[in-house]
Coordinates of C-alpha atoms and ligand atoms in Angstrom, one line a residue:
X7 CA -17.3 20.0 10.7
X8 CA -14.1 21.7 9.7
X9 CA -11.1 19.1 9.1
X10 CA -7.8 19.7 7.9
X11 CA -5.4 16.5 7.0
X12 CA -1.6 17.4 7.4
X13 CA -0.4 15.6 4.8
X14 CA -1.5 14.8 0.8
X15 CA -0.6 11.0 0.4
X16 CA -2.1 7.6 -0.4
X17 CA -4.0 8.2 2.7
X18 CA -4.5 11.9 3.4
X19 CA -5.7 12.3 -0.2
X20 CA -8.2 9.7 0.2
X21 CA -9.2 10.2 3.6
X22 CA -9.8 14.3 2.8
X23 CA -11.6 13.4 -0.1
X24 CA -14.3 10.5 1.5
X25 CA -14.2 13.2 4.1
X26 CA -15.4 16.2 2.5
X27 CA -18.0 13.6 0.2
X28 CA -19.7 13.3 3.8
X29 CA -20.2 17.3 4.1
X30 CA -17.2 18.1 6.1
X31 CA -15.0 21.1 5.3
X32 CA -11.9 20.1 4.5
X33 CA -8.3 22.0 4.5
X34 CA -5.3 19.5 3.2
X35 CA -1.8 20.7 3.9
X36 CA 1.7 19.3 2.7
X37 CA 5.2 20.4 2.6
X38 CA 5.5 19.5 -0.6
X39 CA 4.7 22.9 -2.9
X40 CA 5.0 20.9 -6.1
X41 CA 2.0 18.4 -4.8
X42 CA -0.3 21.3 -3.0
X43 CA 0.2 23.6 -6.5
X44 CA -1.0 20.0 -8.8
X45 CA -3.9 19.4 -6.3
X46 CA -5.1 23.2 -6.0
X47 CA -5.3 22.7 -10.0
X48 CA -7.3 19.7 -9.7
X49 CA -4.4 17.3 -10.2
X50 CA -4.1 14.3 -8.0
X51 CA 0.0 13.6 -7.9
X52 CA -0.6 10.3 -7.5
X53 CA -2.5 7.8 -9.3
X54 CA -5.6 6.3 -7.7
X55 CA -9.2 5.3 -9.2
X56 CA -12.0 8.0 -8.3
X57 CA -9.9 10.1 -6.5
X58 CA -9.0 12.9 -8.7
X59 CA -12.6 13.8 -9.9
X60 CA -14.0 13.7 -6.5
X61 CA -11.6 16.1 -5.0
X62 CA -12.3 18.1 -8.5
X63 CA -16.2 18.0 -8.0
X64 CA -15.4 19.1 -4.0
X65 CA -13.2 21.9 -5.1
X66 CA -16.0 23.1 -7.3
X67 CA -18.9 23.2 -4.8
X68 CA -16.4 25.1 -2.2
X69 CA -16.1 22.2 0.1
X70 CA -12.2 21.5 0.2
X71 CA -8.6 23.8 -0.6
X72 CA -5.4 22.9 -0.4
X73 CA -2.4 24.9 1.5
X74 CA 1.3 24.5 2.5
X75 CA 0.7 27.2 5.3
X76 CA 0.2 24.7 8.4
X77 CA -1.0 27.5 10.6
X78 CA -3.6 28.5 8.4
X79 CA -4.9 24.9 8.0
X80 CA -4.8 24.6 12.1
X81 CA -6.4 27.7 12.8
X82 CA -9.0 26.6 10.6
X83 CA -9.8 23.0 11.6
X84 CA -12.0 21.6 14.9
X85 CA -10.3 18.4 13.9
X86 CA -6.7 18.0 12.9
X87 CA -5.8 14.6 11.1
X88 CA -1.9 13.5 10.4
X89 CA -1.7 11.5 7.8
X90 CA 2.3 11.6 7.0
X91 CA 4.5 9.0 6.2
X92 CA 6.1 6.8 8.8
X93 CA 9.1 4.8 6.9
X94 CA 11.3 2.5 8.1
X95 CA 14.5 3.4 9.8
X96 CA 17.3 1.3 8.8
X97 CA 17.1 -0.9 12.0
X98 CA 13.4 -1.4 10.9
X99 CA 11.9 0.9 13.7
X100 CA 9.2 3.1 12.2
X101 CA 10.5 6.8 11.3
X102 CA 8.5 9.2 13.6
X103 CA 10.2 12.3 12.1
X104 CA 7.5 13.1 9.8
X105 CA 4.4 12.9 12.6
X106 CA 6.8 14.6 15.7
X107 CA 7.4 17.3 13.2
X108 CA 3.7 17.7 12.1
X109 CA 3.0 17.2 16.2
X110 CA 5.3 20.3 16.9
X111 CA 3.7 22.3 13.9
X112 CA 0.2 22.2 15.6
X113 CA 1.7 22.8 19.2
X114 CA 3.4 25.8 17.8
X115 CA -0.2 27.7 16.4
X116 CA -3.4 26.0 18.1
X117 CA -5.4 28.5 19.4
X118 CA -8.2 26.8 20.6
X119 CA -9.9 23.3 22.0
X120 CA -8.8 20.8 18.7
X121 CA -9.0 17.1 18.2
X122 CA -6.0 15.7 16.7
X123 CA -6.5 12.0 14.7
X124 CA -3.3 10.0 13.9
X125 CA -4.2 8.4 11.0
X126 CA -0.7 7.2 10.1
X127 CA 0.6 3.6 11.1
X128 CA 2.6 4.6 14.5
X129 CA 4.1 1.9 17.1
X130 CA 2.5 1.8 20.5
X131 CA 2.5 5.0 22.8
X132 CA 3.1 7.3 19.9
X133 CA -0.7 8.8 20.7
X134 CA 1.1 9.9 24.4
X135 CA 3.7 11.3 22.1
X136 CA 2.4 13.3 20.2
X137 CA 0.6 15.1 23.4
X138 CA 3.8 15.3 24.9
X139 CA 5.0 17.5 21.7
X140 CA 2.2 19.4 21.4
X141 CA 1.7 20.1 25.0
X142 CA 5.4 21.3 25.1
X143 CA 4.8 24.2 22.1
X144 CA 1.9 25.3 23.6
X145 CA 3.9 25.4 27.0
X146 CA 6.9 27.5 25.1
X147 CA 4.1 29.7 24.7
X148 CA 3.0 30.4 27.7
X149 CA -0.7 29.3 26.9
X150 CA -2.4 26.6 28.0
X151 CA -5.2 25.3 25.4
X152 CA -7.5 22.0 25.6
X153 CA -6.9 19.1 23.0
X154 CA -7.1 15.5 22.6
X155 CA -4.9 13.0 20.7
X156 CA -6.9 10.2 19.1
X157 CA -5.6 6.9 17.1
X158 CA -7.5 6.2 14.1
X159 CA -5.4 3.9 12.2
X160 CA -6.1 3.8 8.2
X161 CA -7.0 0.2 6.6
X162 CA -7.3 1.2 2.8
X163 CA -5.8 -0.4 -0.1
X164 CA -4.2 1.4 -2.7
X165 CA -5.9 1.0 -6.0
X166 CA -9.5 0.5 -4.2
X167 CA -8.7 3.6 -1.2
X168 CA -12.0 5.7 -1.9
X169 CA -14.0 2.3 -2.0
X170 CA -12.3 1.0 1.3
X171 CA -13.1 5.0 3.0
X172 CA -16.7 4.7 1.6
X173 CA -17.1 1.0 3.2
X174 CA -14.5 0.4 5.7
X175 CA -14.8 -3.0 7.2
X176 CA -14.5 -1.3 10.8
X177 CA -13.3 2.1 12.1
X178 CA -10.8 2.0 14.8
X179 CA -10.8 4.9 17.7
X180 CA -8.8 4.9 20.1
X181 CA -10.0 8.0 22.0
X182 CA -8.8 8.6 25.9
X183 CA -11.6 11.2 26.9
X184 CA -15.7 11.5 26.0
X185 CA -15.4 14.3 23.7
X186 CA -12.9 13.0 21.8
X187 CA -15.4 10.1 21.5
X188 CA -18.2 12.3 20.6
X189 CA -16.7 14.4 18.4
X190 CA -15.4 11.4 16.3
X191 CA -18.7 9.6 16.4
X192 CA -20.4 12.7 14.7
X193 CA -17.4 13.2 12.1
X194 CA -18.3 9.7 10.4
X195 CA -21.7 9.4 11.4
X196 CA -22.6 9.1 7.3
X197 CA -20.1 6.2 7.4
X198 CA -21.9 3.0 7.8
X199 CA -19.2 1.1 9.3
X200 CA -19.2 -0.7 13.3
X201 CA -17.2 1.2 15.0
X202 CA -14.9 0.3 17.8
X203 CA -13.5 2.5 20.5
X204 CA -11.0 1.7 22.5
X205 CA -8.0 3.2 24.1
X206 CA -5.0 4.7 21.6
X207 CA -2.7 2.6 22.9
X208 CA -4.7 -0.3 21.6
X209 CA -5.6 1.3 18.5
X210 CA -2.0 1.7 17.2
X211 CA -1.7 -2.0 18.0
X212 CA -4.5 -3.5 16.3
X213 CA -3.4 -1.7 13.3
X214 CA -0.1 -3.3 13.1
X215 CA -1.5 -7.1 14.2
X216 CA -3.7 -6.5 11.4
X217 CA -1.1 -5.7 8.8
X218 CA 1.2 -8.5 10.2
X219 CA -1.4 -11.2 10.1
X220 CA -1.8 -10.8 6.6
X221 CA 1.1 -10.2 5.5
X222 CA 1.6 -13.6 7.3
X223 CA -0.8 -15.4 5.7
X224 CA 0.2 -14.4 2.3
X225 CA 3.7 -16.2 3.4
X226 CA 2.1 -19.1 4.7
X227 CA 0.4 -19.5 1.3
X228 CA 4.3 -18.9 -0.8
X229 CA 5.9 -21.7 2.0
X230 CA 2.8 -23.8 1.0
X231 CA 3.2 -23.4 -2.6
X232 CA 6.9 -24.2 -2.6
X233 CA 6.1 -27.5 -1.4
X234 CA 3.2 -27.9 -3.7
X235 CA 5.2 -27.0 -5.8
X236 CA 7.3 -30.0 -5.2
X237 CA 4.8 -32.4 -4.4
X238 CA 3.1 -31.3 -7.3
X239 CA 0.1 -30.1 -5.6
X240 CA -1.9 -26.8 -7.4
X241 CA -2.0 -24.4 -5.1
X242 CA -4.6 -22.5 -6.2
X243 CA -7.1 -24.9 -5.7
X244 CA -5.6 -25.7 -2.4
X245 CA -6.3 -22.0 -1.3
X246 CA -9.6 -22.6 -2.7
X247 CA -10.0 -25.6 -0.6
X248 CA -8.9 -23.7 2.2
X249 CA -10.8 -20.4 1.8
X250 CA -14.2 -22.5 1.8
X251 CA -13.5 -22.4 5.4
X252 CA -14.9 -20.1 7.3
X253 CA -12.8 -19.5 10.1
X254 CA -9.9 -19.2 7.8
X255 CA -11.6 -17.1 5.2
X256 CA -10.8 -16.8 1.4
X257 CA -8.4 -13.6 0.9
X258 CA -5.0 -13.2 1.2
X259 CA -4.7 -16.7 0.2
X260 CA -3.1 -16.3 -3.5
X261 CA 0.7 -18.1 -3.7
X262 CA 2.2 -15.8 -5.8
X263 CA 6.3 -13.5 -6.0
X264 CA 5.6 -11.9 -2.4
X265 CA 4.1 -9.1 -1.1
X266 CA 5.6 -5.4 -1.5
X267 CA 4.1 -1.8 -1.3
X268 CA 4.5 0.7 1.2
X269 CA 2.8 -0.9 4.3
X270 CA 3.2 -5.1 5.0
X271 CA 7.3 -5.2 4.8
X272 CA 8.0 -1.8 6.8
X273 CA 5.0 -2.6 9.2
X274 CA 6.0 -6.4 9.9
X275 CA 9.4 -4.8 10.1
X276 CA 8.1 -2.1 12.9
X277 CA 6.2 -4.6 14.9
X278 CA 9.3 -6.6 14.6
X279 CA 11.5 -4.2 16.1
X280 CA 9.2 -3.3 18.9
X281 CA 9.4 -7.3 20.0
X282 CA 13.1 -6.7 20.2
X283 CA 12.9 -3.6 22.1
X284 CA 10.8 -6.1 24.9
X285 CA 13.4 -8.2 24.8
X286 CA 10.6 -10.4 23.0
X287 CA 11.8 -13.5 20.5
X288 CA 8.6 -12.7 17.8
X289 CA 9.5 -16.4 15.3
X290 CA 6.2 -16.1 13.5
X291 CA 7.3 -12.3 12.0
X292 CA 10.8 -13.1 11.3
X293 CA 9.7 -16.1 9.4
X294 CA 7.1 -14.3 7.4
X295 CA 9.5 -11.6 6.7
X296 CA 12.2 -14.9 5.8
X297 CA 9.8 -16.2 3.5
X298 CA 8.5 -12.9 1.4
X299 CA 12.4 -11.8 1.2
X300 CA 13.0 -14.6 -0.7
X301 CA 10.2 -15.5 -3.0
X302 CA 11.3 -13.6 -5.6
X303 CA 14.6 -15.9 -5.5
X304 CA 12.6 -19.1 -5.3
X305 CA 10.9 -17.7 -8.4
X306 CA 13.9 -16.5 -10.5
X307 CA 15.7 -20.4 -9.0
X308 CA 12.5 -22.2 -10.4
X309 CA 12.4 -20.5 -13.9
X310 CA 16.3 -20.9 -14.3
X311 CA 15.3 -24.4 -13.8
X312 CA 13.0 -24.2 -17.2
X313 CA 14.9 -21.9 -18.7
X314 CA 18.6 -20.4 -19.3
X315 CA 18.5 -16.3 -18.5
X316 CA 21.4 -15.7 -20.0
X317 CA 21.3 -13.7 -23.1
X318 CA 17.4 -14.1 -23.2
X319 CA 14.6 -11.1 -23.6
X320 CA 12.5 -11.3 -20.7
X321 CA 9.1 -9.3 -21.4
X322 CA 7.8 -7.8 -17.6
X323 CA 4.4 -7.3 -17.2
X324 CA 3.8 -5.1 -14.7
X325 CA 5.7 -2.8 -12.2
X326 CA 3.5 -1.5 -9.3
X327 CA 3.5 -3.3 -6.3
X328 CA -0.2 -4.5 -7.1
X329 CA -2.8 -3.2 -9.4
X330 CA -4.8 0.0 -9.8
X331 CA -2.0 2.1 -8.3
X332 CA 1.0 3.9 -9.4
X333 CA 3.5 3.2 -6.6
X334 CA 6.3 1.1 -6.5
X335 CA 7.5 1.3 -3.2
X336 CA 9.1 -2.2 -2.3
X337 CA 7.4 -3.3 -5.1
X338 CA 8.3 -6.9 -6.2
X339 CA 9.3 -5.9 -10.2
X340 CA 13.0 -4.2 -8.2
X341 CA 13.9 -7.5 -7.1
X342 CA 12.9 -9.5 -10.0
X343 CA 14.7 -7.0 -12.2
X344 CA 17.6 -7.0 -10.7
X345 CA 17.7 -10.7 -10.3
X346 CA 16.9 -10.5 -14.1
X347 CA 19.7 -8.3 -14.8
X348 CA 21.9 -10.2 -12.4
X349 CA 21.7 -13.5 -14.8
X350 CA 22.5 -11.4 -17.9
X351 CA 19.1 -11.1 -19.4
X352 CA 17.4 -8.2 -21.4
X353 CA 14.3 -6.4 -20.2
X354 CA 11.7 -5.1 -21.8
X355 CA 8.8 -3.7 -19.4
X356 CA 5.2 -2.8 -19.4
X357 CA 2.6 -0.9 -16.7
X358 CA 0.1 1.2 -17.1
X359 CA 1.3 3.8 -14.3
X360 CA 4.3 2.8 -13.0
X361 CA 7.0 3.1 -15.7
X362 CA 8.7 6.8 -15.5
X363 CA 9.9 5.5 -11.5
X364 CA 11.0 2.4 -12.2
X365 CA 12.7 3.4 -15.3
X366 CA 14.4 6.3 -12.7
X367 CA 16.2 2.9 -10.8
X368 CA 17.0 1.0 -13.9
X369 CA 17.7 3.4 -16.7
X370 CA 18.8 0.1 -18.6
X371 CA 15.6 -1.8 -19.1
X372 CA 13.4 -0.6 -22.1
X373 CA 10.1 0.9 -21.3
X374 CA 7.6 -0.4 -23.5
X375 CA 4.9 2.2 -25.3
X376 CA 2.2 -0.1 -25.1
X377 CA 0.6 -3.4 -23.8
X378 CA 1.7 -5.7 -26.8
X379 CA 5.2 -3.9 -27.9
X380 CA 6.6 -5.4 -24.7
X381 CA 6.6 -9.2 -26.8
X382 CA 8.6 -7.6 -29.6
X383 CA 11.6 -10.4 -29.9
X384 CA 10.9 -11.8 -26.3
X385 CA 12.0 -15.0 -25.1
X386 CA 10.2 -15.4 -21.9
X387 CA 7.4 -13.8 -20.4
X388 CA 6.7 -12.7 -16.8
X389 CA 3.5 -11.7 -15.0
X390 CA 4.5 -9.4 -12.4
X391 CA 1.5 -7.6 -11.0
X392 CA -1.5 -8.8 -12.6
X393 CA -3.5 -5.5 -13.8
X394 CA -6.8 -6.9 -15.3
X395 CA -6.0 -5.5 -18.6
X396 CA -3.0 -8.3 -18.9
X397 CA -5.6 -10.8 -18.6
X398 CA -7.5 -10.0 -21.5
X399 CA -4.6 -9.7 -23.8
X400 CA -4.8 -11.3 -26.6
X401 CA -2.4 -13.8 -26.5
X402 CA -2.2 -15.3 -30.0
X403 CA -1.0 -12.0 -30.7
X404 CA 1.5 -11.5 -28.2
X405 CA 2.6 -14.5 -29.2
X406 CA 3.2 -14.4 -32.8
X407 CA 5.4 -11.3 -32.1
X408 CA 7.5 -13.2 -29.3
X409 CA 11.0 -15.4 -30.6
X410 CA 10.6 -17.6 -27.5
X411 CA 7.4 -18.8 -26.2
X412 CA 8.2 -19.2 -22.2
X413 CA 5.4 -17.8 -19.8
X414 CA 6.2 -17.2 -16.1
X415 CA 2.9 -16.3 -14.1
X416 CA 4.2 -14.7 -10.8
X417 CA 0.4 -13.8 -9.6
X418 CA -1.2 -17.2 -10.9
X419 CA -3.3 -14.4 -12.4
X420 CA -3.6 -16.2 -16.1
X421 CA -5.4 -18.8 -17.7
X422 CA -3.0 -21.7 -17.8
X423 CA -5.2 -24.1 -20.0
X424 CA -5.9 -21.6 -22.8
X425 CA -2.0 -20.2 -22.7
X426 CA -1.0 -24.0 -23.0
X427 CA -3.7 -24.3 -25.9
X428 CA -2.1 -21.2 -27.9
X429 CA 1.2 -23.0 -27.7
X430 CA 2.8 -21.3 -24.5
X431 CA 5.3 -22.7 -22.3
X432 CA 3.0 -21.8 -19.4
X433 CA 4.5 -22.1 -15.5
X434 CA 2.4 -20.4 -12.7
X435 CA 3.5 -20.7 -8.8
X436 CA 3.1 -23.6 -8.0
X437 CA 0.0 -24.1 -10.5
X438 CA -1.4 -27.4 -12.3
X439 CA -0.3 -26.7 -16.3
Ligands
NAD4 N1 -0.5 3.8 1.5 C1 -1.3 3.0 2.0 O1 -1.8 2.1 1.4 C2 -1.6 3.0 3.5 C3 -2.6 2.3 4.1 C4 -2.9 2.4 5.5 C5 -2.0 3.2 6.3 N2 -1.0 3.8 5.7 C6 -0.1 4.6 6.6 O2 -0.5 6.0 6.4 C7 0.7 6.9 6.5 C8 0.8 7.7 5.2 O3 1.0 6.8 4.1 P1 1.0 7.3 2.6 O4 1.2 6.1 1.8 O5 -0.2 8.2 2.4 O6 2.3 8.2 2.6 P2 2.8 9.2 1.4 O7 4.3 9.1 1.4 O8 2.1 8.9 0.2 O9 2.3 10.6 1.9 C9 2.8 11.3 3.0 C10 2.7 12.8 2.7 O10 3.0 13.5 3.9 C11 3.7 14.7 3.6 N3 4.4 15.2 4.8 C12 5.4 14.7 5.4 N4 5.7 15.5 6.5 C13 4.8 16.5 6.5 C14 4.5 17.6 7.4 N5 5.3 17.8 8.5 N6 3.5 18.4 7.1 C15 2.7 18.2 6.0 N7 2.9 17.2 5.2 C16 3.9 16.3 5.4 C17 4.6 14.3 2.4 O11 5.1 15.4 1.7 C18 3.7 13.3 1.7 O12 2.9 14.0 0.7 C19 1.8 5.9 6.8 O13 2.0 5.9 8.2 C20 1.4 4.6 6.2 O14 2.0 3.5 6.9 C21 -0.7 3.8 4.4

């Protein structure tokens, strides 16, 4: 089938790639010239595992191209994914601007019957929407021409998003007529994934309740941990405990800074703001917001309780907002830093991908050239996203080129014993020394 995917993202890069591995034909569009010129040279603009030599290998056999001409990648398609970004509006509504905008573009030069698939995270009734938009370009033009808006919400996870397209848990459709239905069921027929239809209106929800639920349960976990943290309790094998449990499952169970990235605080944040518009009290997602604004504080309160800042060389390991990807967006590291920075402390910084942008907000802090001269002269240390790499440091090393010997675990991602053994000050959240 011939797909095009308005927008070159997280998700549109990933889902255009997993869909032209399947055989489709596949025509990515962006505004963005600098990011359509990088990817029609084999460049991914973005970093994310597997991506860039599958779209390489595709570009080679013929099977997808890259354009900023939207009417040329409509014309083209049978089905016509948006995969834009959906921000948060100060008020913490999502930011529709991007998808009406893409909606108009398609309104203004379909020519023929086309499925359109909102793959971006959209509150309720946006499907109906977007058929409005489109229905009213075509209407400007005095044509009338068949489509169908379908919601098929995107569940990947940066850092694993070509693994998560090739084995999705489940594939959402929310499709309102038969060929819609059809037409979708034969696009990822290769994908060996249940999948469940239902209407769009649905779809957009179950999306959003998914994203909320965890990001709840990660809270759950922090408010856990600060009282294990008092009661000197180890969370870790609590969440073990707990995660043997069937009904509750063992992910999203890690007591840890918070989550971040570019999904759980603006979605929680969305769904939020559509309780308010109902005139709806929603206690469970203001608390779980509550809670994840403020880990990073409990952290910082809880090391100053160790540990003076002031004056000190704090060694940050890790920027992104998790591991295996390059974007900071409401990453964790921002707050920490400038909590850091706040309490008159030095920073020196290490990531594997994420340096050049968070060295654009904090042209202060020293970027580190490599994984060990970080420790040069540091007092303290801090995990901050917990790359695998940083666990199989070695330590005695770091160590020896450190003044202080403080270690701060914000992902309970380190061995505590052995880090005791070398001589380390060692503190995880909420974690048995
Ligand atoms: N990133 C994730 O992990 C993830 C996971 C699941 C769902 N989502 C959702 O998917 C959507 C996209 O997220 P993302 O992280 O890929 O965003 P992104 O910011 O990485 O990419 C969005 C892209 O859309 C382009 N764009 C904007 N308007 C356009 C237009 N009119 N025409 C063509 N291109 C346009 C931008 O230039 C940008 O390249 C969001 O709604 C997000 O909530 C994201």
């Amino acid at each position: 089938m011939k797909v095009a995917v308005i927008g070159t993202g997280y998700v549109g890069i990933t889902t255009a790639a997993s869909l032209g591995e399947m055989g489709h034909q596949i025509m990515g569009v962006d505004i963005d010239e600098e990011k359509i010129k990088k990817l029609q040279s084999g460049i991914l603009p973005i970093y994310e595992p597997g991506v860039e030599p599958l779209i390489q290998d595709l570009m080679r056999q013929g099977r997808i191209q890259f354009t900023t001409d939207l009417r040329e990648a409509v014309c083209f398609a049978d089905i016509i994914f948006i995969a834009v970004g959906t921000p948060s509006l100060p008020n913490g509504q999502a930011d529709l601007a991007y998808v009406e905008s893409a909606a108009a573009g398609i309104g203004k030069c379909m020519d023929c019957y086309k499925v359109i698939v909102n793959k971006s995270t959209v509150p309720i009734g946006t499907a109906e929407r977007v058929k409005k938009i489109i229905t009213s370009e075509v209407n400007k033009r005095d044509q009338f021409i068949k489509f169908d808006v379908v919601s098929n919400p995107e569940f990947l996870q940066e850092g694993k998003a070509l693994q998560d397209a090739r084995w999705p848990d489940r594939i959402i459709l929310g499709c309102a007529s038969e060929n819609a239905k059809n037409l979708m069921n034969k696009l990822y027929q290769g994908v060996q994934a249940p999948k469940y239809f239902t209407s769009p209106k649905n779809a957009e929800m179950i999306k959003y309740a998914s994203n909320a639920f965890l990001a709840t349960k990660i809270s759950f976990m922090n408010e856990m941990a600060r009282l294990c943290d008092t009661l000197e309790v180890d969370v870790t094998e609590v969440a073990q405990g707990m995660g043997m449990d069937k009904r509750i499952g063992p992910y999203f169970l890690q007591a840890g800074i918070g989550y971040g990235g570019s999904c759980f605080p603006k979605d929680v944040a969305a769904l939020y703001s559509m309780g308010q518009q109902a005139h709806l009290e929603m206690p469970i997602l203001r608390e779980a917001q509550k809670v994840n604004q403020t880990q990073c504080d409990w952290f910082v309160e809880k090391m100053k309780g160790i540990v003076n800042l002031e004056g000190k060389n704090i060694a940050l390991l890790g920027l992104s907002f998790k591991p295996e990807t390059d974007d900071i967006r409401e990453a964790p590291s921002i707050k920490l830093i400038d909590l850091f920075l706040r309490n008159g402390a030095k920073i020196s910084a290490y990531d594997p991908k994420a340096m050049k942008p968070i060295q654009n907000i904090f042209p202060q802090i020293t970027m580190a050239e490599d994984c060990y001269q970080v420790f040069d002269g540091a007092d303290i240390v801090v995990l901050c996203t917990e790359w695998k790499q940083f666990q199989k440091l070695d330590w005695m090393r770091a160590k020896r080129m450190m003044r202080g010997n403080y270690l701060f675990d914000g992902r309970n991602a380190l061995s505590a014993k052995e880090l005791t053994a070398i001589g380390f000050h060692y503190w995880g959240v909420a974690k048995k020394t």
